[in-house]
């Protein structure tokens, strides 16, 4: 008989086991693992884009901010804090949005 382990929901919409997977993937991205980057992208890109769109109110700029955030994550992953992938990635999105907002 197998036991099903339920994920514990979090206030930010994540789950403990889901966040552990994201954390592990961010570590792998730091070593150049493209499959891990793809998993992170699939898991968090919709949230990143929605956040950017809400802050910028322009779809084209939100897409630009999201793309810039992913580029930053790929380049800086080895130096990013461990154990907080969701928060780190969303913070990268906010920084990208801020940079674009300064230009406007």
PDB file of N, CA and C in Angstrom:
ATOM      1  N   UNK A   1       0.843  -1.184   0.000  1.00  0.00           N
ATOM      2  CA  UNK A   1       0.000   0.000   0.000  1.00  0.00           C
ATOM      3  C   UNK A   1       0.885   1.243   0.000  1.00  0.00           C
ATOM      4  N   UNK A   2       0.631   2.149  -0.929  1.00  0.00           N
ATOM      5  CA  UNK A   2       1.435   3.355  -1.001  1.00  0.00           C
ATOM      6  C   UNK A   2       0.772   4.489  -0.225  1.00  0.00           C
ATOM      7  N   UNK A   3       1.604   5.371   0.246  1.00  0.00           N
ATOM      8  CA  UNK A   3       1.123   6.516   0.999  1.00  0.00           C
ATOM      9  C   UNK A   3       1.276   7.757   0.155  1.00  0.00           C
ATOM     10  N   UNK A   4       0.241   8.543   0.071  1.00  0.00           N
ATOM     11  CA  UNK A   4       0.281   9.795  -0.669  1.00  0.00           C
ATOM     12  C   UNK A   4       0.618  10.901   0.311  1.00  0.00           C
ATOM     13  N   UNK A   5       1.648  11.663  -0.014  1.00  0.00           N
ATOM     14  CA  UNK A   5       2.049  12.775   0.832  1.00  0.00           C
ATOM     15  C   UNK A   5       1.509  14.054   0.209  1.00  0.00           C
ATOM     16  N   UNK A   6       0.651  14.719   0.928  1.00  0.00           N
ATOM     17  CA  UNK A   6       0.062  15.956   0.419  1.00  0.00           C
ATOM     18  C   UNK A   6       1.053  17.104   0.571  1.00  0.00           C
ATOM     19  N   UNK A   7       1.037  17.976  -0.407  1.00  0.00           N
ATOM     20  CA  UNK A   7       1.861  19.173  -0.311  1.00  0.00           C
ATOM     21  C   UNK A   7       1.189  20.142   0.646  1.00  0.00           C
ATOM     22  N   UNK A   8       1.961  20.790   1.457  1.00  0.00           N
ATOM     23  CA  UNK A   8       1.433  21.753   2.409  1.00  0.00           C
ATOM     24  C   UNK A   8       1.308  23.102   1.714  1.00  0.00           C
ATOM     25  N   UNK A   9       0.069  23.634   1.589  1.00  0.00           N
ATOM     26  CA  UNK A   9      -0.105  24.918   0.908  1.00  0.00           C
ATOM     27  C   UNK A   9       0.518  26.062   1.699  1.00  0.00           C
ATOM     28  N   UNK A  10       0.908  27.111   0.967  1.00  0.00           N
ATOM     29  CA  UNK A  10       1.506  28.294   1.589  1.00  0.00           C
ATOM     30  C   UNK A  10       0.686  29.517   1.226  1.00  0.00           C
ATOM     31  N   UNK A  11       0.855  30.565   1.979  1.00  0.00           N
ATOM     32  CA  UNK A  11       0.107  31.799   1.744  1.00  0.00           C
ATOM     33  C   UNK A  11       0.408  32.406   0.382  1.00  0.00           C
ATOM     34  N   UNK A  12       1.635  32.198  -0.139  1.00  0.00           N
ATOM     35  CA  UNK A  12       2.002  32.804  -1.429  1.00  0.00           C
ATOM     36  C   UNK A  12       1.620  31.937  -2.621  1.00  0.00           C
ATOM     37  N   UNK A  13       0.833  30.882  -2.383  1.00  0.00           N
ATOM     38  CA  UNK A  13       0.377  30.026  -3.470  1.00  0.00           C
ATOM     39  C   UNK A  13       1.294  28.864  -3.764  1.00  0.00           C
ATOM     40  N   UNK A  14       2.444  28.791  -3.125  1.00  0.00           N
ATOM     41  CA  UNK A  14       3.371  27.685  -3.329  1.00  0.00           C
ATOM     42  C   UNK A  14       3.053  26.543  -2.395  1.00  0.00           C
ATOM     43  N   UNK A  15       3.901  25.571  -2.386  1.00  0.00           N
ATOM     44  CA  UNK A  15       3.772  24.463  -1.451  1.00  0.00           C
ATOM     45  C   UNK A  15       5.164  24.074  -1.008  1.00  0.00           C
ATOM     46  N   UNK A  16       5.238  23.458   0.141  1.00  0.00           N
ATOM     47  CA  UNK A  16       6.546  23.112   0.682  1.00  0.00           C
ATOM     48  C   UNK A  16       7.315  22.189  -0.262  1.00  0.00           C
ATOM     49  N   UNK A  17       6.711  21.088  -0.691  1.00  0.00           N
ATOM     50  CA  UNK A  17       7.453  20.178  -1.555  1.00  0.00           C
ATOM     51  C   UNK A  17       7.715  20.790  -2.924  1.00  0.00           C
ATOM     52  N   UNK A  18       6.782  21.599  -3.417  1.00  0.00           N
ATOM     53  CA  UNK A  18       6.993  22.291  -4.683  1.00  0.00           C
ATOM     54  C   UNK A  18       8.130  23.289  -4.581  1.00  0.00           C
ATOM     55  N   UNK A  19       8.199  23.995  -3.467  1.00  0.00           N
ATOM     56  CA  UNK A  19       9.276  24.958  -3.272  1.00  0.00           C
ATOM     57  C   UNK A  19      10.614  24.256  -3.116  1.00  0.00           C
ATOM     58  N   UNK A  20      10.629  23.101  -2.501  1.00  0.00           N
ATOM     59  CA  UNK A  20      11.879  22.336  -2.388  1.00  0.00           C
ATOM     60  C   UNK A  20      12.381  21.947  -3.770  1.00  0.00           C
ATOM     61  N   UNK A  21      11.480  21.588  -4.664  1.00  0.00           N
ATOM     62  CA  UNK A  21      11.857  21.237  -6.044  1.00  0.00           C
ATOM     63  C   UNK A  21      12.416  22.466  -6.756  1.00  0.00           C
ATOM     64  N   UNK A  22      11.764  23.616  -6.579  1.00  0.00           N
ATOM     65  CA  UNK A  22      12.252  24.849  -7.194  1.00  0.00           C
ATOM     66  C   UNK A  22      13.633  25.207  -6.665  1.00  0.00           C
ATOM     67  N   UNK A  23      13.823  25.050  -5.360  1.00  0.00           N
ATOM     68  CA  UNK A  23      15.129  25.339  -4.752  1.00  0.00           C
ATOM     69  C   UNK A  23      16.207  24.443  -5.351  1.00  0.00           C
ATOM     70  N   UNK A  24      15.886  23.163  -5.488  1.00  0.00           N
ATOM     71  CA  UNK A  24      16.850  22.219  -6.061  1.00  0.00           C
ATOM     72  C   UNK A  24      17.144  22.576  -7.516  1.00  0.00           C
ATOM     73  N   UNK A  25      16.118  22.960  -8.254  1.00  0.00           N
ATOM     74  CA  UNK A  25      16.325  23.344  -9.653  1.00  0.00           C
ATOM     75  C   UNK A  25      17.179  24.598  -9.772  1.00  0.00           C
ATOM     76  N   UNK A  26      17.002  25.557  -8.865  1.00  0.00           N
ATOM     77  CA  UNK A  26      17.816  26.764  -8.923  1.00  0.00           C
ATOM     78  C   UNK A  26      19.287  26.438  -8.699  1.00  0.00           C
ATOM     79  N   UNK A  27      19.559  25.501  -7.806  1.00  0.00           N
ATOM     80  CA  UNK A  27      20.943  25.058  -7.590  1.00  0.00           C
ATOM     81  C   UNK A  27      21.488  24.445  -8.879  1.00  0.00           C
ATOM     82  N   UNK A  28      20.687  23.619  -9.544  1.00  0.00           N
ATOM     83  CA  UNK A  28      21.113  22.989 -10.796  1.00  0.00           C
ATOM     84  C   UNK A  28      21.334  24.024 -11.899  1.00  0.00           C
ATOM     85  N   UNK A  29      20.493  25.043 -11.937  1.00  0.00           N
ATOM     86  CA  UNK A  29      20.671  26.117 -12.922  1.00  0.00           C
ATOM     87  C   UNK A  29      22.027  26.777 -12.713  1.00  0.00           C
ATOM     88  N   UNK A  30      22.428  26.900 -11.457  1.00  0.00           N
ATOM     89  CA  UNK A  30      23.727  27.480 -11.145  1.00  0.00           C
ATOM     90  C   UNK A  30      24.886  26.719 -11.745  1.00  0.00           C
ATOM     91  N   UNK A  31      24.675  25.435 -12.031  1.00  0.00           N
ATOM     92  CA  UNK A  31      25.723  24.636 -12.662  1.00  0.00           C
ATOM     93  C   UNK A  31      25.477  24.472 -14.162  1.00  0.00           C
ATOM     94  N   UNK A  32      24.544  25.264 -14.702  1.00  0.00           N
ATOM     95  CA  UNK A  32      24.323  25.266 -16.150  1.00  0.00           C
ATOM     96  C   UNK A  32      23.289  24.282 -16.652  1.00  0.00           C
ATOM     97  N   UNK A  33      22.458  23.736 -15.791  1.00  0.00           N
ATOM     98  CA  UNK A  33      21.469  22.727 -16.175  1.00  0.00           C
ATOM     99  C   UNK A  33      20.269  23.394 -16.852  1.00  0.00           C
ATOM    100  N   UNK A  34      20.168  23.216 -18.167  1.00  0.00           N
ATOM    101  CA  UNK A  34      19.085  23.836 -18.934  1.00  0.00           C
ATOM    102  C   UNK A  34      17.733  23.200 -18.662  1.00  0.00           C
ATOM    103  N   UNK A  35      17.707  21.914 -18.359  1.00  0.00           N
ATOM    104  CA  UNK A  35      16.436  21.254 -18.036  1.00  0.00           C
ATOM    105  C   UNK A  35      15.858  21.824 -16.738  1.00  0.00           C
ATOM    106  N   UNK A  36      16.716  22.112 -15.773  1.00  0.00           N
ATOM    107  CA  UNK A  36      16.267  22.718 -14.516  1.00  0.00           C
ATOM    108  C   UNK A  36      15.728  24.121 -14.776  1.00  0.00           C
ATOM    109  N   UNK A  37      16.393  24.870 -15.655  1.00  0.00           N
ATOM    110  CA  UNK A  37      15.912  26.202 -16.019  1.00  0.00           C
ATOM    111  C   UNK A  37      14.534  26.101 -16.663  1.00  0.00           C
ATOM    112  N   UNK A  38      14.350  25.117 -17.516  1.00  0.00           N
ATOM    113  CA  UNK A  38      13.065  24.919 -18.172  1.00  0.00           C
ATOM    114  C   UNK A  38      11.963  24.615 -17.150  1.00  0.00           C
ATOM    115  N   UNK A  39      12.281  23.792 -16.158  1.00  0.00           N
ATOM    116  CA  UNK A  39      11.295  23.483 -15.113  1.00  0.00           C
ATOM    117  C   UNK A  39      10.941  24.729 -14.308  1.00  0.00           C
ATOM    118  N   UNK A  40      11.961  25.523 -13.965  1.00  0.00           N
ATOM    119  CA  UNK A  40      11.700  26.771 -13.246  1.00  0.00           C
ATOM    120  C   UNK A  40      10.836  27.706 -14.099  1.00  0.00           C
ATOM    121  N   UNK A  41      11.186  27.807 -15.365  1.00  0.00           N
ATOM    122  CA  UNK A  41      10.435  28.666 -16.279  1.00  0.00           C
ATOM    123  C   UNK A  41       8.972  28.239 -16.327  1.00  0.00           C
ATOM    124  N   UNK A  42       8.735  26.949 -16.521  1.00  0.00           N
ATOM    125  CA  UNK A  42       7.368  26.443 -16.598  1.00  0.00           C
ATOM    126  C   UNK A  42       6.595  26.717 -15.306  1.00  0.00           C
ATOM    127  N   UNK A  43       7.271  26.590 -14.168  1.00  0.00           N
ATOM    128  CA  UNK A  43       6.606  26.763 -12.883  1.00  0.00           C
ATOM    129  C   UNK A  43       6.336  28.217 -12.531  1.00  0.00           C
ATOM    130  N   UNK A  44       7.246  29.117 -12.889  1.00  0.00           N
ATOM    131  CA  UNK A  44       7.158  30.484 -12.369  1.00  0.00           C
ATOM    132  C   UNK A  44       6.931  31.578 -13.399  1.00  0.00           C
ATOM    133  N   UNK A  45       7.134  31.289 -14.669  1.00  0.00           N
ATOM    134  CA  UNK A  45       7.004  32.341 -15.674  1.00  0.00           C
ATOM    135  C   UNK A  45       5.613  32.973 -15.718  1.00  0.00           C
ATOM    136  N   UNK A  46       4.534  32.202 -15.614  1.00  0.00           N
ATOM    137  CA  UNK A  46       3.217  32.859 -15.618  1.00  0.00           C
ATOM    138  C   UNK A  46       3.038  33.852 -14.464  1.00  0.00           C
ATOM    139  N   UNK A  47       3.526  33.489 -13.290  1.00  0.00           N
ATOM    140  CA  UNK A  47       3.435  34.389 -12.136  1.00  0.00           C
ATOM    141  C   UNK A  47       4.302  35.619 -12.344  1.00  0.00           C
ATOM    142  N   UNK A  48       5.500  35.406 -12.889  1.00  0.00           N
ATOM    143  CA  UNK A  48       6.407  36.523 -13.157  1.00  0.00           C
ATOM    144  C   UNK A  48       5.776  37.502 -14.136  1.00  0.00           C
ATOM    145  N   UNK A  49       5.220  36.964 -15.220  1.00  0.00           N
ATOM    146  CA  UNK A  49       4.608  37.827 -16.230  1.00  0.00           C
ATOM    147  C   UNK A  49       3.409  38.579 -15.652  1.00  0.00           C
ATOM    148  N   UNK A  50       2.582  37.899 -14.877  1.00  0.00           N
ATOM    149  CA  UNK A  50       1.412  38.543 -14.273  1.00  0.00           C
ATOM    150  C   UNK A  50       1.836  39.677 -13.337  1.00  0.00           C
ATOM    151  N   UNK A  51       2.880  39.440 -12.564  1.00  0.00           N
ATOM    152  CA  UNK A  51       3.395  40.476 -11.674  1.00  0.00           C
ATOM    153  C   UNK A  51       3.913  41.672 -12.472  1.00  0.00           C
ATOM    154  N   UNK A  52       4.702  41.389 -13.490  1.00  0.00           N
ATOM    155  CA  UNK A  52       5.247  42.467 -14.324  1.00  0.00           C
ATOM    156  C   UNK A  52       4.129  43.241 -15.025  1.00  0.00           C
ATOM    157  N   UNK A  53       3.140  42.538 -15.517  1.00  0.00           N
ATOM    158  CA  UNK A  53       2.025  43.199 -16.199  1.00  0.00           C
ATOM    159  C   UNK A  53       1.241  44.083 -15.234  1.00  0.00           C
ATOM    160  N   UNK A  54       1.037  43.591 -14.043  1.00  0.00           N
ATOM    161  CA  UNK A  54       0.309  44.392 -13.050  1.00  0.00           C
ATOM    162  C   UNK A  54       1.078  45.672 -12.702  1.00  0.00           C
ATOM    163  N   UNK A  55       2.395  45.566 -12.604  1.00  0.00           N
ATOM    164  CA  UNK A  55       3.204  46.717 -12.223  1.00  0.00           C
ATOM    165  C   UNK A  55       3.421  47.704 -13.376  1.00  0.00           C
ATOM    166  N   UNK A  56       3.514  47.192 -14.589  1.00  0.00           N
ATOM    167  CA  UNK A  56       3.834  48.040 -15.737  1.00  0.00           C
ATOM    168  C   UNK A  56       2.624  48.458 -16.569  1.00  0.00           C
ATOM    169  N   UNK A  57       1.541  47.689 -16.476  1.00  0.00           N
ATOM    170  CA  UNK A  57       0.324  47.976 -17.244  1.00  0.00           C
ATOM    171  C   UNK A  57       0.526  47.979 -18.753  1.00  0.00           C
ATOM    172  N   UNK A  58       1.565  47.324 -19.221  1.00  0.00           N
ATOM    173  CA  UNK A  58       1.817  47.194 -20.666  1.00  0.00           C
ATOM    174  C   UNK A  58       2.353  45.798 -20.931  1.00  0.00           C
ATOM    175  N   UNK A  59       1.674  45.091 -21.806  1.00  0.00           N
ATOM    176  CA  UNK A  59       2.044  43.715 -22.090  1.00  0.00           C
ATOM    177  C   UNK A  59       3.444  43.605 -22.681  1.00  0.00           C
ATOM    178  N   UNK A  60       3.792  44.499 -23.600  1.00  0.00           N
ATOM    179  CA  UNK A  60       5.113  44.431 -24.215  1.00  0.00           C
ATOM    180  C   UNK A  60       6.223  44.666 -23.190  1.00  0.00           C
ATOM    181  N   UNK A  61       6.021  45.614 -22.296  1.00  0.00           N
ATOM    182  CA  UNK A  61       7.026  45.898 -21.265  1.00  0.00           C
ATOM    183  C   UNK A  61       7.084  44.766 -20.235  1.00  0.00           C
ATOM    184  N   UNK A  62       5.932  44.171 -19.931  1.00  0.00           N
ATOM    185  CA  UNK A  62       5.909  43.049 -18.996  1.00  0.00           C
ATOM    186  C   UNK A  62       6.685  41.868 -19.574  1.00  0.00           C
ATOM    187  N   UNK A  63       6.520  41.623 -20.871  1.00  0.00           N
ATOM    188  CA  UNK A  63       7.267  40.554 -21.512  1.00  0.00           C
ATOM    189  C   UNK A  63       8.764  40.847 -21.483  1.00  0.00           C
ATOM    190  N   UNK A  64       9.118  42.089 -21.743  1.00  0.00           N
ATOM    191  CA  UNK A  64      10.522  42.495 -21.715  1.00  0.00           C
ATOM    192  C   UNK A  64      11.113  42.320 -20.314  1.00  0.00           C
ATOM    193  N   UNK A  65      10.364  42.707 -19.293  1.00  0.00           N
ATOM    194  CA  UNK A  65      10.842  42.572 -17.911  1.00  0.00           C
ATOM    195  C   UNK A  65      11.006  41.103 -17.532  1.00  0.00           C
ATOM    196  N   UNK A  66      10.058  40.275 -17.940  1.00  0.00           N
ATOM    197  CA  UNK A  66      10.128  38.843 -17.628  1.00  0.00           C
ATOM    198  C   UNK A  66      11.335  38.210 -18.322  1.00  0.00           C
ATOM    199  N   UNK A  67      11.547  38.553 -19.573  1.00  0.00           N
ATOM    200  CA  UNK A  67      12.694  38.031 -20.311  1.00  0.00           C
ATOM    201  C   UNK A  67      14.001  38.471 -19.659  1.00  0.00           C
ATOM    202  N   UNK A  68      14.085  39.729 -19.280  1.00  0.00           N
ATOM    203  CA  UNK A  68      15.295  40.234 -18.628  1.00  0.00           C
ATOM    204  C   UNK A  68      15.529  39.518 -17.297  1.00  0.00           C
ATOM    205  N   UNK A  69      14.460  39.283 -16.551  1.00  0.00           N
ATOM    206  CA  UNK A  69      14.590  38.584 -15.271  1.00  0.00           C
ATOM    207  C   UNK A  69      15.139  37.175 -15.483  1.00  0.00           C
ATOM    208  N   UNK A  70      14.643  36.457 -16.487  1.00  0.00           N
ATOM    209  CA  UNK A  70      15.149  35.099 -16.748  1.00  0.00           C
ATOM    210  C   UNK A  70      16.611  35.120 -17.171  1.00  0.00           C
ATOM    211  N   UNK A  71      16.988  36.087 -17.968  1.00  0.00           N
ATOM    212  CA  UNK A  71      18.386  36.212 -18.367  1.00  0.00           C
ATOM    213  C   UNK A  71      19.265  36.449 -17.141  1.00  0.00           C
ATOM    214  N   UNK A  72      18.814  37.318 -16.257  1.00  0.00           N
ATOM    215  CA  UNK A  72      19.548  37.590 -15.028  1.00  0.00           C
ATOM    216  C   UNK A  72      19.668  36.329 -14.173  1.00  0.00           C
ATOM    217  N   UNK A  73      18.581  35.594 -14.051  1.00  0.00           N
ATOM    218  CA  UNK A  73      18.595  34.358 -13.256  1.00  0.00           C
ATOM    219  C   UNK A  73      19.596  33.367 -13.840  1.00  0.00           C
ATOM    220  N   UNK A  74      19.586  33.200 -15.147  1.00  0.00           N
ATOM    221  CA  UNK A  74      20.511  32.262 -15.796  1.00  0.00           C
ATOM    222  C   UNK A  74      21.961  32.683 -15.549  1.00  0.00           C
ATOM    223  N   UNK A  75      22.234  33.968 -15.686  1.00  0.00           N
ATOM    224  CA  UNK A  75      23.603  34.461 -15.538  1.00  0.00           C
ATOM    225  C   UNK A  75      24.075  34.474 -14.084  1.00  0.00           C
ATOM    226  N   UNK A  76      23.178  34.732 -13.163  1.00  0.00           N
ATOM    227  CA  UNK A  76      23.566  34.930 -11.760  1.00  0.00           C
ATOM    228  C   UNK A  76      23.248  33.743 -10.857  1.00  0.00           C
ATOM    229  N   UNK A  77      22.681  32.678 -11.385  1.00  0.00           N
ATOM    230  CA  UNK A  77      22.239  31.552 -10.554  1.00  0.00           C
ATOM    231  C   UNK A  77      23.305  31.028  -9.597  1.00  0.00           C
ATOM    232  N   UNK A  78      24.574  30.936 -10.002  1.00  0.00           N
ATOM    233  CA  UNK A  78      25.565  30.424  -9.043  1.00  0.00           C
ATOM    234  C   UNK A  78      25.724  31.305  -7.807  1.00  0.00           C
ATOM    235  N   UNK A  79      25.361  32.577  -7.924  1.00  0.00           N
ATOM    236  CA  UNK A  79      25.535  33.503  -6.804  1.00  0.00           C
ATOM    237  C   UNK A  79      24.237  33.808  -6.056  1.00  0.00           C
ATOM    238  N   UNK A  80      23.130  33.259  -6.511  1.00  0.00           N
ATOM    239  CA  UNK A  80      21.847  33.549  -5.878  1.00  0.00           C
ATOM    240  C   UNK A  80      21.721  32.792  -4.557  1.00  0.00           C
ATOM    241  N   UNK A  81      20.945  33.353  -3.617  1.00  0.00           N
ATOM    242  CA  UNK A  81      20.776  32.686  -2.325  1.00  0.00           C
ATOM    243  C   UNK A  81      20.095  31.329  -2.488  1.00  0.00           C
ATOM    244  N   UNK A  82      20.544  30.370  -1.739  1.00  0.00           N
ATOM    245  CA  UNK A  82      19.991  29.021  -1.804  1.00  0.00           C
ATOM    246  C   UNK A  82      18.782  28.901  -0.880  1.00  0.00           C
ATOM    247  N   UNK A  83      17.849  28.054  -1.259  1.00  0.00           N
ATOM    248  CA  UNK A  83      16.729  27.742  -0.392  1.00  0.00           C
ATOM    249  C   UNK A  83      15.533  28.663  -0.489  1.00  0.00           C
ATOM    250  N   UNK A  84      15.555  29.601  -1.419  1.00  0.00           N
ATOM    251  CA  UNK A  84      14.432  30.531  -1.561  1.00  0.00           C
ATOM    252  C   UNK A  84      14.199  30.850  -3.030  1.00  0.00           C
ATOM    253  N   UNK A  85      14.082  29.845  -3.858  1.00  0.00           N
ATOM    254  CA  UNK A  85      13.995  30.043  -5.303  1.00  0.00           C
ATOM    255  C   UNK A  85      12.820  30.928  -5.696  1.00  0.00           C
ATOM    256  N   UNK A  86      11.640  30.629  -5.184  1.00  0.00           N
ATOM    257  CA  UNK A  86      10.445  31.385  -5.579  1.00  0.00           C
ATOM    258  C   UNK A  86      10.632  32.871  -5.253  1.00  0.00           C
ATOM    259  N   UNK A  87      11.057  33.171  -4.050  1.00  0.00           N
ATOM    260  CA  UNK A  87      11.230  34.559  -3.646  1.00  0.00           C
ATOM    261  C   UNK A  87      12.340  35.234  -4.437  1.00  0.00           C
ATOM    262  N   UNK A  88      13.430  34.527  -4.681  1.00  0.00           N
ATOM    263  CA  UNK A  88      14.558  35.078  -5.431  1.00  0.00           C
ATOM    264  C   UNK A  88      14.159  35.404  -6.862  1.00  0.00           C
ATOM    265  N   UNK A  89      13.422  34.514  -7.487  1.00  0.00           N
ATOM    266  CA  UNK A  89      13.022  34.705  -8.877  1.00  0.00           C
ATOM    267  C   UNK A  89      12.000  35.828  -8.998  1.00  0.00           C
ATOM    268  N   UNK A  90      11.068  35.903  -8.073  1.00  0.00           N
ATOM    269  CA  UNK A  90      10.107  37.000  -8.117  1.00  0.00           C
ATOM    270  C   UNK A  90      10.788  38.336  -7.817  1.00  0.00           C
ATOM    271  N   UNK A  91      11.785  38.333  -6.946  1.00  0.00           N
ATOM    272  CA  UNK A  91      12.548  39.559  -6.682  1.00  0.00           C
ATOM    273  C   UNK A  91      13.294  40.004  -7.941  1.00  0.00           C
ATOM    274  N   UNK A  92      13.823  39.060  -8.709  1.00  0.00           N
ATOM    275  CA  UNK A  92      14.497  39.396  -9.965  1.00  0.00           C
ATOM    276  C   UNK A  92      13.509  40.045 -10.926  1.00  0.00           C
ATOM    277  N   UNK A  93      12.272  39.585 -10.901  1.00  0.00           N
ATOM    278  CA  UNK A  93      11.240  40.178 -11.752  1.00  0.00           C
ATOM    279  C   UNK A  93      10.971  41.619 -11.336  1.00  0.00           C
ATOM    280  N   UNK A  94      10.838  41.848 -10.042  1.00  0.00           N
ATOM    281  CA  UNK A  94      10.579  43.201  -9.552  1.00  0.00           C
ATOM    282  C   UNK A  94      11.733  44.131  -9.915  1.00  0.00           C
ATOM    283  N   UNK A  95      12.973  43.646  -9.791  1.00  0.00           N
ATOM    284  CA  UNK A  95      14.125  44.471 -10.171  1.00  0.00           C
ATOM    285  C   UNK A  95      14.086  44.817 -11.651  1.00  0.00           C
ATOM    286  N   UNK A  96      13.735  43.846 -12.479  1.00  0.00           N
ATOM    287  CA  UNK A  96      13.649  44.095 -13.922  1.00  0.00           C
ATOM    288  C   UNK A  96      12.548  45.098 -14.230  1.00  0.00           C
ATOM    289  N   UNK A  97      11.418  44.970 -13.551  1.00  0.00           N
ATOM    290  CA  UNK A  97      10.322  45.923 -13.732  1.00  0.00           C
ATOM    291  C   UNK A  97      10.778  47.313 -13.320  1.00  0.00           C
ATOM    292  N   UNK A  98      11.465  47.412 -12.215  1.00  0.00           N
ATOM    293  CA  UNK A  98      11.953  48.708 -11.721  1.00  0.00           C
ATOM    294  C   UNK A  98      12.871  49.376 -12.724  1.00  0.00           C
ATOM    295  N   UNK A  99      13.782  48.582 -13.303  1.00  0.00           N
ATOM    296  CA  UNK A  99      14.698  49.137 -14.301  1.00  0.00           C
ATOM    297  C   UNK A  99      13.945  49.664 -15.513  1.00  0.00           C
ATOM    298  N   UNK A 100      12.944  48.923 -15.965  1.00  0.00           N
ATOM    299  CA  UNK A 100      12.157  49.387 -17.118  1.00  0.00           C
ATOM    300  C   UNK A 100      11.331  50.608 -16.764  1.00  0.00           C
ATOM    301  N   UNK A 101      10.806  50.665 -15.565  1.00  0.00           N
ATOM    302  CA  UNK A 101       9.989  51.812 -15.155  1.00  0.00           C
ATOM    303  C   UNK A 101      10.834  53.080 -15.081  1.00  0.00           C
ATOM    304  N   UNK A 102      12.112  52.950 -14.730  1.00  0.00           N
ATOM    305  CA  UNK A 102      12.994  54.106 -14.675  1.00  0.00           C
ATOM    306  C   UNK A 102      13.222  54.701 -16.060  1.00  0.00           C
ATOM    307  N   UNK A 103      13.215  53.853 -17.081  1.00  0.00           N
ATOM    308  CA  UNK A 103      13.473  54.280 -18.447  1.00  0.00           C
ATOM    309  C   UNK A 103      12.286  55.045 -19.011  1.00  0.00           C
ATOM    310  N   UNK A 104      11.092  54.673 -18.600  1.00  0.00           N
ATOM    311  CA  UNK A 104       9.873  55.305 -19.164  1.00  0.00           C
ATOM    312  C   UNK A 104       9.726  56.734 -18.769  1.00  0.00           C
TER     313      UNK A 104
END
